[in-house]
PDB file of C-alpha atoms in Angstrom:
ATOM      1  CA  UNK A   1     -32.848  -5.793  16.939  1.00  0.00           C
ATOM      2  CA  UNK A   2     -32.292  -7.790  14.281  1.00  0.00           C
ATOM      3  CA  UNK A   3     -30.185  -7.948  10.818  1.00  0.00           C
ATOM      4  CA  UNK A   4     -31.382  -7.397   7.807  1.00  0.00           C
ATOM      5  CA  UNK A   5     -29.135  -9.070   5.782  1.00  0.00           C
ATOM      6  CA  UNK A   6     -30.009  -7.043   2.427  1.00  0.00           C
ATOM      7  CA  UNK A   7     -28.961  -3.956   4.119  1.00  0.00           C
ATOM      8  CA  UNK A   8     -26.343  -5.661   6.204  1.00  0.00           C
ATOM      9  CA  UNK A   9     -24.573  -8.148   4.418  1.00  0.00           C
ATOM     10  CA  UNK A  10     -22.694 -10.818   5.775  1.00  0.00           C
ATOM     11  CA  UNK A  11     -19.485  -9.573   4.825  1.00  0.00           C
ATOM     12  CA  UNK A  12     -16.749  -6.976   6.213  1.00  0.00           C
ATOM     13  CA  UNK A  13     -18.441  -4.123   4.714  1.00  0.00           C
ATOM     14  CA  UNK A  14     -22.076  -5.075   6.371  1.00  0.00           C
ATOM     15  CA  UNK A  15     -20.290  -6.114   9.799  1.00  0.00           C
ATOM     16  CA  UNK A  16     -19.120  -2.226   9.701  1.00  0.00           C
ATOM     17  CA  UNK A  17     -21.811  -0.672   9.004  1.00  0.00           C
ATOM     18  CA  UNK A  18     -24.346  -3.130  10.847  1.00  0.00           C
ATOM     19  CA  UNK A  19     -22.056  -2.315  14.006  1.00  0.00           C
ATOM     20  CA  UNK A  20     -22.391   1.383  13.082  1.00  0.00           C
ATOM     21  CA  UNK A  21     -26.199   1.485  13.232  1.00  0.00           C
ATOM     22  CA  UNK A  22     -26.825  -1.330  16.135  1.00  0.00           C
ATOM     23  CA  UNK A  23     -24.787   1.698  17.874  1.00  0.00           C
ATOM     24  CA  UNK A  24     -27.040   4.242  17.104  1.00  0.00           C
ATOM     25  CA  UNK A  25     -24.961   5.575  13.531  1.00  0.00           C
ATOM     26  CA  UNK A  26     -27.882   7.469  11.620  1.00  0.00           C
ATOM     27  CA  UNK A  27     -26.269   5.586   8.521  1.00  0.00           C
ATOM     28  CA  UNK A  28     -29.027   7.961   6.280  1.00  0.00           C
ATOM     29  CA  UNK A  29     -27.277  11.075   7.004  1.00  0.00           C
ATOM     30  CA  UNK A  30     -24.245  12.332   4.624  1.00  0.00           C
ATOM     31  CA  UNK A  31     -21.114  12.601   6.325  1.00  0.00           C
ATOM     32  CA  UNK A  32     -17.160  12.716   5.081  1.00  0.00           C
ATOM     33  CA  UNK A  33     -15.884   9.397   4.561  1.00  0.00           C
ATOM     34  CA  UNK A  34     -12.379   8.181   4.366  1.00  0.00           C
ATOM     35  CA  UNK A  35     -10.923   5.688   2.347  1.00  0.00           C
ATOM     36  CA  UNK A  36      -7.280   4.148   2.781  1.00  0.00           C
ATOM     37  CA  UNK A  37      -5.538   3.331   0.033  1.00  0.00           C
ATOM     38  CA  UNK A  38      -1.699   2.300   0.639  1.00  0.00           C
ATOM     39  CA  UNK A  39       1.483   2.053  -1.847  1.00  0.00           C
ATOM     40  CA  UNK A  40       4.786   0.929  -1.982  1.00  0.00           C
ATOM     41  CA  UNK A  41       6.549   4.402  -3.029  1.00  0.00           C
ATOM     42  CA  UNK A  42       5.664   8.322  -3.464  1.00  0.00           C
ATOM     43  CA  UNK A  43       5.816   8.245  -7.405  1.00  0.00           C
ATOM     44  CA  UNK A  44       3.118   5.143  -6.964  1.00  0.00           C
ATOM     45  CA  UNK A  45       0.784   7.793  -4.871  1.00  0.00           C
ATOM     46  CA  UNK A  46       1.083  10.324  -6.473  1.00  0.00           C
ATOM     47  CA  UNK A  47       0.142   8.856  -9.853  1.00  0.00           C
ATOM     48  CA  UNK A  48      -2.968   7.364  -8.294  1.00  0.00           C
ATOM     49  CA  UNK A  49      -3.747  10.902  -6.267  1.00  0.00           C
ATOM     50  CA  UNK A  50      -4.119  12.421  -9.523  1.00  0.00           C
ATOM     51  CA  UNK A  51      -6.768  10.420 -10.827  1.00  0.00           C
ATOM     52  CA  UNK A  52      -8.831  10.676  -8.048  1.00  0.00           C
ATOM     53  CA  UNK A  53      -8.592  14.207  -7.743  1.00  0.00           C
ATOM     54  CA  UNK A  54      -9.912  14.430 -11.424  1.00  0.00           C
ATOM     55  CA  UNK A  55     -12.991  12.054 -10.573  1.00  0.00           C
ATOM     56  CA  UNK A  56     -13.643  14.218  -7.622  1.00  0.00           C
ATOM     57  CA  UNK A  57     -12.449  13.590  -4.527  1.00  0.00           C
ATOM     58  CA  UNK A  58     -10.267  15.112  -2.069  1.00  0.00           C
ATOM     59  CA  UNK A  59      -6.783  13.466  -0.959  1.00  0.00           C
ATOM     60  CA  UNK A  60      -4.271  13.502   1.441  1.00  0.00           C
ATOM     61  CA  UNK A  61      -0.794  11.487   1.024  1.00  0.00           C
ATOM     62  CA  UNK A  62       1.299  10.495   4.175  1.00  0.00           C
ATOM     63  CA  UNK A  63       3.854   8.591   4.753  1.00  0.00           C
ATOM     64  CA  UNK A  64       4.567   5.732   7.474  1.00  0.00           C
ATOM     65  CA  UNK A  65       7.996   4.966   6.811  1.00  0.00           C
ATOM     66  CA  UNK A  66       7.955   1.416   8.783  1.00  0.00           C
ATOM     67  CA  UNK A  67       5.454  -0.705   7.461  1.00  0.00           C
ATOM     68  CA  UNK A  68       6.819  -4.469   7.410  1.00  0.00           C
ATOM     69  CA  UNK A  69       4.543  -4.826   4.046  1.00  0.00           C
ATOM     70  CA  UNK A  70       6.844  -1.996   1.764  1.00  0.00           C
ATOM     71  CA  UNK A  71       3.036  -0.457   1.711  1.00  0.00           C
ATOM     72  CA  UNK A  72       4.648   2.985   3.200  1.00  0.00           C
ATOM     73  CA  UNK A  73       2.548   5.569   1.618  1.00  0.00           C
ATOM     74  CA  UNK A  74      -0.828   6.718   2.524  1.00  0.00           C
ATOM     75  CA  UNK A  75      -3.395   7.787   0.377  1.00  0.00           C
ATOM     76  CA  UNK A  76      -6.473   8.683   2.282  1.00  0.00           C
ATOM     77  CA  UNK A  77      -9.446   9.194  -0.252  1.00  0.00           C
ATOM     78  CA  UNK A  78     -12.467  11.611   1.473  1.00  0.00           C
ATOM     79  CA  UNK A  79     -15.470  12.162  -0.183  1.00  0.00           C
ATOM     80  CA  UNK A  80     -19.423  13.454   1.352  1.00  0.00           C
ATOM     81  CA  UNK A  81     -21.957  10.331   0.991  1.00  0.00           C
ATOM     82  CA  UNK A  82     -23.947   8.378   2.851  1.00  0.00           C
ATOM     83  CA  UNK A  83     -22.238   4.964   4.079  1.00  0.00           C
ATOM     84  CA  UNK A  84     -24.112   2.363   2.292  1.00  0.00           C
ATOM     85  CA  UNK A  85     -23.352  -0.829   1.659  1.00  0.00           C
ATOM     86  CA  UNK A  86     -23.398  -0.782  -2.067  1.00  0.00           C
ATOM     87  CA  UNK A  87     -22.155   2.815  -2.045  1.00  0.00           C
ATOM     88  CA  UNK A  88     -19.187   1.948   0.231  1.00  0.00           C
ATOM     89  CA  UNK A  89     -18.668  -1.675  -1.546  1.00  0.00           C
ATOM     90  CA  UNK A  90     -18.829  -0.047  -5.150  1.00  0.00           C
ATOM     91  CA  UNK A  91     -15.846   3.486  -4.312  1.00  0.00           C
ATOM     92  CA  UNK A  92     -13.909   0.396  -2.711  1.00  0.00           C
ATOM     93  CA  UNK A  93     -13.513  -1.318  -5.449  1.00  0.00           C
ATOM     94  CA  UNK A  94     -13.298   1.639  -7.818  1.00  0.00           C
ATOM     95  CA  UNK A  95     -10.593   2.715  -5.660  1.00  0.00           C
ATOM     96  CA  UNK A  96      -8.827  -1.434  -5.786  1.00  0.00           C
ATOM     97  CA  UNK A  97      -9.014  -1.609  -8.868  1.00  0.00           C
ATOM     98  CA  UNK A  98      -7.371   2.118  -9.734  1.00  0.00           C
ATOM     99  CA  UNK A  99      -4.858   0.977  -7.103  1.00  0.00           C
ATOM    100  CA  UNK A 100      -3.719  -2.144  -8.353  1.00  0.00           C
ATOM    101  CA  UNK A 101      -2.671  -0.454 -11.259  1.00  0.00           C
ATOM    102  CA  UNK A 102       0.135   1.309  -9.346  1.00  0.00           C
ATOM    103  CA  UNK A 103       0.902  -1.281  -7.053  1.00  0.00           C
ATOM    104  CA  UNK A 104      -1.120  -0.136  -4.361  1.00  0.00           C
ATOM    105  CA  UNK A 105      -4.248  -1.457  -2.343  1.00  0.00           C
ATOM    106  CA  UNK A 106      -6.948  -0.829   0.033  1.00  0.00           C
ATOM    107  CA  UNK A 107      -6.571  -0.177   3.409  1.00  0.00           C
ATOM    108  CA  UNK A 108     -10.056   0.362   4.888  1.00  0.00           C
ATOM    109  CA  UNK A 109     -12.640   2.652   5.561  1.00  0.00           C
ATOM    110  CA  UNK A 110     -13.787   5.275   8.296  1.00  0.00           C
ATOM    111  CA  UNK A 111     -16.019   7.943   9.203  1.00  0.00           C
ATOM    112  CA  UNK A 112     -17.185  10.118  12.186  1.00  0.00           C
ATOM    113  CA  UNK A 113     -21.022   8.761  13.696  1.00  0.00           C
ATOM    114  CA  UNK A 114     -24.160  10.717  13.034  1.00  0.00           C
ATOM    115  CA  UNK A 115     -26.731  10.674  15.494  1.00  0.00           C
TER     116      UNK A 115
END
C-alpha cells in the first residue's frame, strides 16, 4: 500500500493518521476525538475551558502536578468528527491559537480505532 500524500501529508498530523489507516483505522467513520491542550495554572484553564465550551465542545481539566515544563494543567478537548487531516490540522490550530492566549499549548491528539 502506498501513500497518498494529499490525504497523508508528510507531516506529524499525516504520519498519525497514515499509521491509523495502514492499520486498518476506518478513518471515514465519526468517532470522539481528543485534543490535549496543557497550561501553566488552573485560572489559565479554566479561562480557555470556557471558550470552548461555548464553541461546542466538551472538556475535561486535570491536573499533573509534576511536569518539569510548569505545563501542569490538562485540558482535554473531545469533540465527534471524522479524523481528517485538514479537519484535525484546522481544531489544532483553532485550539493553539485560543491557547496561546492564556499561556497554554497543544499537547496532541487521540482517538479510539474504527474498524
Amino acid at each position: 500500500m502506498s501513500r497518498d500524500l494529499k490525504r497523508f501529508p508528510a507531516d506529524e498530523n499525516g504520519d498519525v493518521l497514515w499509521n491509523m489507516h495502514a492499520s486498518g483505522d476506518d478513518l471515514s467513520r465519526m468517532r470522539e476525538m481528543d485534543f490535549s491542550v496543557v497550561f501553566p495554572s488552573e485560572q489559565h484553564a479554566l479561562a480557555f475551558s470556557s471558550e470552548i465550551l461555548r464553541a461546542g465542545h466538551s472538556v475535561k481539566l486535570r491536573r499533573f502536578p509534576d511536569q518539569p515544563d510548569g505545563l501542569t494543567w490538562d485540558v482535554t478537548v473531545s469533540t465527534h468528527m471524522v479524523p481528517t487531516h485538514t479537519q484535525v490540522t484546522e481544531l489544532e490550530e483553532f485550539l493553539g491559537d485560543m491557547a496561546g492566549r492564556y499561556g497554554g499549548k497543544n499537547d496532541g491528539w487521540g482517538c479510539f480505532a474504527q474498524d
